[in-house]
Amino acid sequence: MSRRLIESQTTTLTLLALFLLVTITFTSAEGFSIRTFPRQQQRNTQNLYLFNRRRLQTLTIMSPSSPSRLDTSSSSSNNLHPMSVLRGGATSAAATSSSDLAESKCPVSKTMAIFGTFWGSLGVVYILAKAIKRVLPIALEPFTGSLILSPLQWV
Amino acid sequence: MGVSTLTQIVLDDTRTKLREVFLGMYILILSFCFVVDTEYSILPQSLIVFRGYALSCAFFAYAEGYKGFQLKFSPLVVKRSLSLVIGSRQGTVLNYILAPLYSMGLIHATKKRMIISWSVTLGVAGIVVLVKRLNPIARCIIDAGVVVGLTWGSLSIVAILIQSILTGRPPAVDACLPETGPIKKD
């Protein structure tokens, strides 16, 4: 009995260690492989600013109702804000919206995303299943006949 | 007729069908209990208690399984587990290792979500302690309902996950991810 227990514990620990190793390796590899381009982002922002400025200069002579009027309050400039750049080059807006669920082109990212999805969802199911397993024998006691009480106790 | 109107009609129709299914299930359970009680005498004691057993199952199936899990918790779990992507803010090693806890909203969530999740978890733990102190009959009645509710919940998580994978669309609920920090608006 104890040997079995030790064996199962060893297996669990080995699996956990393996999982940890794989996760750390993949995360590190991903961190090194993804280009964040902080300077490029800043340059893009500067370029956009200059571009907007030039357009504004030209647009001042245009009528206000012109459809090509530049919308300076658009979120496009916000998306390029350096403060909003997250790990892996994702923007904050992307991280909180449904677009963060978009598939990545990197196979490792894809694999880890699928793994995370299944581990996250089915892990919860496993926790619930454990609870069901623990509670089920008690719930089935009236059917199994181990809980035979007097009518007075039932009432 | 707009898309939202159509969606509303479909939703109403689904709700009506679900209500019918639930009512049918309830009648089926009660009938089953009645047959079992009268024919086979599995429970030789009071019919009222046995009906309490059935009512508990029906109540937990609706309140816990359908309203709690299927409509609220399961979509959240699936949505959060789908948001676990390396390169995103939430794709950290810790979140990967503790993915079930992350999916349940116990870690890396908005303050409100974390308060709700931890309160529910601790509340359930407290109820479990209280239920353990009840007499065996009441305990088995409540536990039967809990089993039904949890089974419903587990199946709904699996179903929503499969649906999301097949359709390629995550559930339309808020993932309750924390804010990423101040973003300056020009």
Coordinates of C-alpha atoms in Angstrom, one line a residue:
Chain A
M1 CA 0.0 0.0 0.0
S2 CA 2.7 2.4 1.0
R3 CA 4.9 1.4 -1.9
R4 CA 2.0 2.1 -4.2
L5 CA 1.5 5.5 -2.6
I6 CA 5.2 6.3 -3.0
E7 CA 5.2 5.2 -6.6
S8 CA 2.2 7.4 -7.4
Q9 CA 3.7 10.3 -5.6
T10 CA 7.0 9.9 -7.5
T11 CA 5.1 9.7 -10.8
T12 CA 3.2 12.9 -9.9
L13 CA 6.3 14.7 -8.9
T14 CA 8.1 13.6 -12.1
L15 CA 5.3 14.8 -14.3
L16 CA 5.1 18.1 -12.4
A17 CA 8.9 18.6 -12.8
L18 CA 8.7 17.7 -16.5
F19 CA 5.8 20.1 -17.0
L20 CA 7.6 22.9 -15.2
L21 CA 10.7 22.3 -17.2
V22 CA 8.8 22.4 -20.5
T23 CA 6.9 25.5 -19.5
I24 CA 10.0 27.4 -18.4
T25 CA 11.9 26.4 -21.5
F26 CA 9.1 27.4 -23.9
T27 CA 8.5 30.6 -22.1
S28 CA 12.2 31.5 -22.2
A29 CA 12.5 30.5 -25.8
E30 CA 9.4 32.6 -26.6
G31 CA 10.9 35.6 -24.7
F32 CA 14.1 35.4 -26.7
S33 CA 12.4 34.9 -30.0
I34 CA 9.8 37.6 -30.0
R35 CA 10.9 41.0 -31.1
T36 CA 9.5 43.7 -29.0
F37 CA 10.9 46.7 -31.0
P38 CA 10.6 49.4 -28.4
R39 CA 12.7 51.8 -30.5
Q40 CA 10.8 50.9 -33.6
Q41 CA 7.5 51.6 -31.8
Q42 CA 8.8 55.0 -30.7
R43 CA 9.9 55.7 -34.2
N44 CA 6.5 54.7 -35.5
T45 CA 4.9 57.0 -33.1
Q46 CA 7.2 59.8 -34.1
N47 CA 6.5 59.1 -37.7
L48 CA 2.8 59.1 -37.1
Y49 CA 3.1 62.4 -35.2
L50 CA 5.0 64.0 -38.0
F51 CA 2.6 62.6 -40.6
N52 CA -0.4 63.9 -38.6
R53 CA 1.2 67.2 -38.2
R54 CA 1.9 67.5 -41.9
R55 CA -1.6 66.4 -42.7
L56 CA -3.1 68.8 -40.2
Q57 CA -1.2 71.7 -41.8
T58 CA -2.7 70.8 -45.1
L59 CA -6.1 70.1 -43.7
T60 CA -6.4 73.5 -42.1
I61 CA -7.2 74.9 -45.5
M62 CA -9.8 72.2 -46.1
S63 CA -13.4 72.4 -45.1
P64 CA -14.4 71.0 -41.7
S65 CA -17.0 68.7 -43.3
S66 CA -14.4 67.1 -45.5
P67 CA -14.5 63.3 -45.2
S68 CA -10.7 63.1 -45.3
R69 CA -10.4 65.2 -42.2
L70 CA -7.9 63.6 -39.9
D71 CA -9.3 62.2 -36.7
T72 CA -6.7 63.0 -34.1
S73 CA -8.6 61.4 -31.3
S74 CA -8.7 58.0 -33.0
S75 CA -7.4 55.0 -31.1
S76 CA -4.8 54.2 -33.7
S77 CA -2.3 56.6 -32.0
N78 CA -3.2 55.1 -28.6
N79 CA -2.3 51.6 -29.9
L80 CA 1.1 52.8 -30.8
H81 CA 1.8 54.4 -27.4
P82 CA 5.0 53.0 -25.9
M83 CA 3.3 52.7 -22.5
S84 CA 0.8 50.3 -23.9
V85 CA 3.4 47.9 -25.3
L86 CA 3.4 44.6 -23.3
R87 CA 5.5 41.5 -23.3
G88 CA 5.8 40.1 -26.7
G89 CA 4.9 43.3 -28.4
A90 CA 1.2 43.0 -27.7
T91 CA -0.8 46.1 -26.9
S92 CA -2.8 46.5 -23.7
A93 CA -6.0 46.9 -25.8
A94 CA -5.2 43.6 -27.5
A95 CA -4.6 41.9 -24.2
T96 CA -7.9 42.8 -22.7
S97 CA -10.0 42.3 -25.8
S98 CA -10.9 39.2 -27.6
S99 CA -8.1 39.8 -30.0
D100 CA -5.7 38.3 -27.5
L101 CA -7.2 35.0 -28.4
A102 CA -6.0 35.3 -31.9
E103 CA -3.7 32.6 -33.1
S104 CA 0.0 33.2 -33.2
K105 CA 2.1 32.2 -36.1
C106 CA 4.8 30.7 -33.8
P107 CA 4.2 26.9 -33.5
V108 CA 5.5 26.9 -29.9
S109 CA 3.1 29.7 -28.9
K110 CA 0.3 27.8 -30.6
T111 CA 1.1 24.6 -28.8
M112 CA 1.4 26.3 -25.5
A113 CA -1.9 28.1 -26.1
I114 CA -3.6 24.9 -26.8
F115 CA -2.0 23.2 -23.8
G116 CA -2.9 26.1 -21.6
T117 CA -6.5 26.0 -22.8
F118 CA -6.9 22.3 -22.1
W119 CA -4.9 22.4 -18.8
G120 CA -7.0 25.4 -17.6
S121 CA -10.4 24.1 -18.5
L122 CA -9.9 20.4 -17.9
G123 CA -8.0 21.2 -14.7
V124 CA -11.2 22.8 -13.4
V125 CA -13.2 19.8 -14.5
Y126 CA -10.7 17.6 -12.7
I127 CA -11.1 19.6 -9.5
L128 CA -14.9 19.3 -9.8
A129 CA -14.6 15.6 -10.6
K130 CA -12.6 15.1 -7.4
A131 CA -15.3 16.8 -5.4
I132 CA -18.0 14.7 -7.1
K133 CA -16.0 11.5 -6.4
R134 CA -15.8 12.4 -2.7
V135 CA -19.4 13.4 -2.3
L136 CA -21.0 10.7 -4.5
P137 CA -20.7 7.8 -2.0
I138 CA -22.5 9.9 0.6
A139 CA -25.2 10.9 -1.8
L140 CA -25.8 7.3 -2.9
E141 CA -26.0 6.0 0.7
P142 CA -29.8 5.6 0.6
F143 CA -29.5 3.5 -2.6
T144 CA -26.6 1.3 -1.4
G145 CA -28.5 0.5 1.7
S146 CA -25.8 1.4 4.2
L147 CA -28.0 4.1 5.5
I148 CA -31.0 2.3 6.9
L149 CA -32.7 4.3 9.6
S150 CA -35.9 4.0 11.4
P151 CA -39.0 5.7 10.0
L152 CA -38.9 8.1 12.9
Q153 CA -35.4 9.2 12.0
W154 CA -36.5 9.7 8.4
V155 CA -39.4 11.8 9.4
Chain B
M1 CA -35.2 43.2 -38.7
G2 CA -31.8 43.8 -37.2
V3 CA -29.3 41.2 -36.0
S4 CA -29.9 42.1 -32.4
T5 CA -33.6 41.4 -32.8
L6 CA -32.9 38.1 -34.4
T7 CA -30.4 37.2 -31.6
Q8 CA -33.0 38.1 -29.0
I9 CA -35.6 35.9 -30.7
V10 CA -33.2 33.0 -30.9
L11 CA -32.2 33.5 -27.2
D12 CA -35.9 33.7 -26.1
D13 CA -36.6 30.5 -28.1
T14 CA -33.6 28.8 -26.5
R15 CA -34.7 29.9 -23.1
T16 CA -38.2 28.5 -23.7
K17 CA -36.8 25.2 -24.9
L18 CA -34.5 25.0 -21.9
R19 CA -37.4 25.7 -19.6
E20 CA -39.4 22.9 -21.2
V21 CA -36.4 20.5 -20.9
F22 CA -35.9 21.4 -17.3
L23 CA -39.6 20.9 -16.5
G24 CA -39.5 17.6 -18.3
M25 CA -36.4 16.5 -16.4
Y26 CA -38.0 17.5 -13.2
I27 CA -41.1 15.5 -13.9
L28 CA -38.9 12.6 -15.0
I29 CA -36.9 12.7 -11.8
L30 CA -40.1 12.8 -9.7
S31 CA -41.6 9.9 -11.6
F32 CA -38.5 7.9 -11.3
C33 CA -38.4 8.6 -7.6
F34 CA -42.0 7.6 -7.2
V35 CA -41.5 4.4 -9.2
V36 CA -38.4 3.4 -7.3
D37 CA -40.0 4.3 -4.0
T38 CA -43.2 2.3 -4.6
E39 CA -42.0 -0.6 -6.7
Y40 CA -38.6 -1.5 -5.5
S41 CA -38.7 0.0 -2.0
I42 CA -35.1 1.1 -2.2
L43 CA -36.1 3.6 0.4
P44 CA -38.5 2.0 2.7
Q45 CA -39.0 5.2 4.6
S46 CA -41.0 8.3 4.1
L47 CA -41.9 9.3 0.5
I48 CA -41.6 12.9 1.5
V49 CA -37.9 12.6 2.3
F50 CA -37.3 10.8 -1.0
R51 CA -39.1 13.6 -2.8
G52 CA -36.9 16.0 -0.9
Y53 CA -34.0 14.1 -2.4
A54 CA -35.4 14.6 -5.9
L55 CA -36.2 18.2 -5.2
S56 CA -32.7 18.8 -4.0
C57 CA -31.4 17.3 -7.2
A58 CA -33.7 19.5 -9.3
F59 CA -33.0 22.6 -7.4
F60 CA -29.2 22.2 -7.5
A61 CA -29.4 21.2 -11.2
Y62 CA -31.2 24.5 -11.9
A63 CA -29.6 26.9 -9.4
E64 CA -26.0 25.6 -9.3
G65 CA -25.7 23.7 -12.6
Y66 CA -27.6 25.8 -15.0
K67 CA -27.7 29.3 -13.5
G68 CA -24.4 29.2 -11.7
F69 CA -22.2 27.0 -13.9
Q70 CA -23.6 27.0 -17.4
L71 CA -24.5 30.7 -17.6
K72 CA -21.8 32.3 -15.6
F73 CA -18.8 30.2 -14.4
S74 CA -18.2 27.8 -17.3
P75 CA -18.0 30.5 -20.0
L76 CA -15.6 32.5 -17.8
V77 CA -13.4 29.4 -17.2
V78 CA -13.3 28.6 -21.0
K79 CA -12.7 32.3 -21.9
R80 CA -9.9 32.7 -19.4
S81 CA -8.3 29.5 -20.4
L82 CA -8.4 30.6 -24.0
S83 CA -6.7 33.8 -23.1
L84 CA -3.7 32.0 -21.8
V85 CA -1.3 32.8 -24.6
I86 CA 2.5 33.1 -24.4
G87 CA 3.6 36.6 -25.2
S88 CA 0.5 38.2 -23.7
R89 CA 0.5 39.8 -20.3
Q90 CA -1.3 36.8 -18.7
G91 CA 0.9 34.2 -20.3
T92 CA 3.4 33.8 -17.5
V93 CA 4.9 30.7 -16.1
L94 CA 2.9 31.0 -12.9
N95 CA -0.4 31.3 -14.7
Y96 CA 0.5 28.3 -16.9
I97 CA 1.3 26.2 -13.9
L98 CA -1.7 27.3 -11.9
A99 CA -3.9 27.4 -15.0
P100 CA -7.0 25.9 -13.3
L101 CA -6.8 28.5 -10.6
Y102 CA -6.2 31.2 -13.2
S103 CA -9.2 30.0 -15.2
M104 CA -11.4 30.1 -12.1
G105 CA -10.4 33.7 -11.6
L106 CA -8.6 33.1 -8.3
I107 CA -5.4 34.7 -9.6
H108 CA -4.6 37.4 -12.2
A109 CA -8.1 38.8 -12.4
T110 CA -9.8 42.1 -11.7
K111 CA -10.2 43.0 -8.0
K112 CA -14.0 42.4 -8.2
R113 CA -13.6 39.0 -9.9
M114 CA -11.0 37.9 -7.3
I115 CA -13.1 38.9 -4.4
I116 CA -16.1 37.0 -5.9
S117 CA -14.1 33.9 -6.7
W118 CA -12.3 33.7 -3.3
S119 CA -15.6 34.5 -1.5
V120 CA -17.4 31.7 -3.3
T121 CA -14.6 29.3 -2.7
L122 CA -14.4 30.0 1.0
G123 CA -18.2 30.1 1.2
V124 CA -18.4 26.7 -0.3
A125 CA -15.7 25.4 2.0
G126 CA -17.8 26.8 5.0
I127 CA -21.0 25.2 3.7
V128 CA -19.2 21.9 3.3
V129 CA -18.1 22.1 7.0
L130 CA -21.7 22.9 8.0
V131 CA -23.2 20.1 5.9
K132 CA -20.8 17.6 7.5
R133 CA -22.4 18.4 10.8
L134 CA -25.9 17.7 9.6
N135 CA -27.6 14.4 10.3
P136 CA -27.0 11.7 7.7
I137 CA -30.3 12.0 5.9
A138 CA -30.1 15.8 5.4
R139 CA -26.5 15.4 4.4
C140 CA -27.2 12.7 1.7
I141 CA -30.1 14.8 0.4
I142 CA -27.9 17.9 0.0
D143 CA -24.9 16.0 -1.3
A144 CA -27.1 14.4 -4.0
G145 CA -28.0 17.9 -5.2
V146 CA -24.4 18.9 -5.1
V147 CA -23.4 16.0 -7.2
V148 CA -26.0 16.8 -9.8
G149 CA -25.0 20.5 -9.8
L150 CA -21.2 19.7 -10.1
T151 CA -21.8 17.1 -12.8
W152 CA -23.8 19.6 -14.8
G153 CA -21.1 22.2 -14.3
S154 CA -18.3 19.9 -15.4
L155 CA -20.3 18.8 -18.5
S156 CA -21.1 22.4 -19.4
I157 CA -17.4 23.4 -19.2
V158 CA -16.5 20.5 -21.5
A159 CA -19.4 21.4 -23.9
I160 CA -18.5 25.1 -24.0
L161 CA -14.8 24.3 -24.6
I162 CA -15.7 22.0 -27.5
Q163 CA -18.1 24.5 -28.9
S164 CA -15.4 27.3 -28.7
I165 CA -12.9 25.1 -30.4
L166 CA -15.2 24.0 -33.1
T167 CA -16.6 27.5 -33.9
G168 CA -13.3 29.3 -33.3
R169 CA -15.1 31.8 -31.2
P170 CA -14.6 32.2 -27.4
P171 CA -17.6 32.6 -25.2
A172 CA -19.0 36.2 -25.2
V173 CA -18.3 37.0 -21.6
D174 CA -15.8 39.3 -19.9
A175 CA -12.6 37.5 -19.1
C176 CA -12.1 39.8 -16.1
L177 CA -8.4 40.3 -16.8
P178 CA -6.8 43.1 -14.8
E179 CA -6.0 46.5 -16.2
T180 CA -2.7 46.8 -17.9
G181 CA -1.8 50.1 -16.5
P182 CA -2.4 53.7 -17.3
I183 CA -2.6 54.5 -21.0
K184 CA -2.2 58.1 -21.9
K185 CA -4.8 59.5 -24.3
D186 CA -3.7 62.2 -26.6

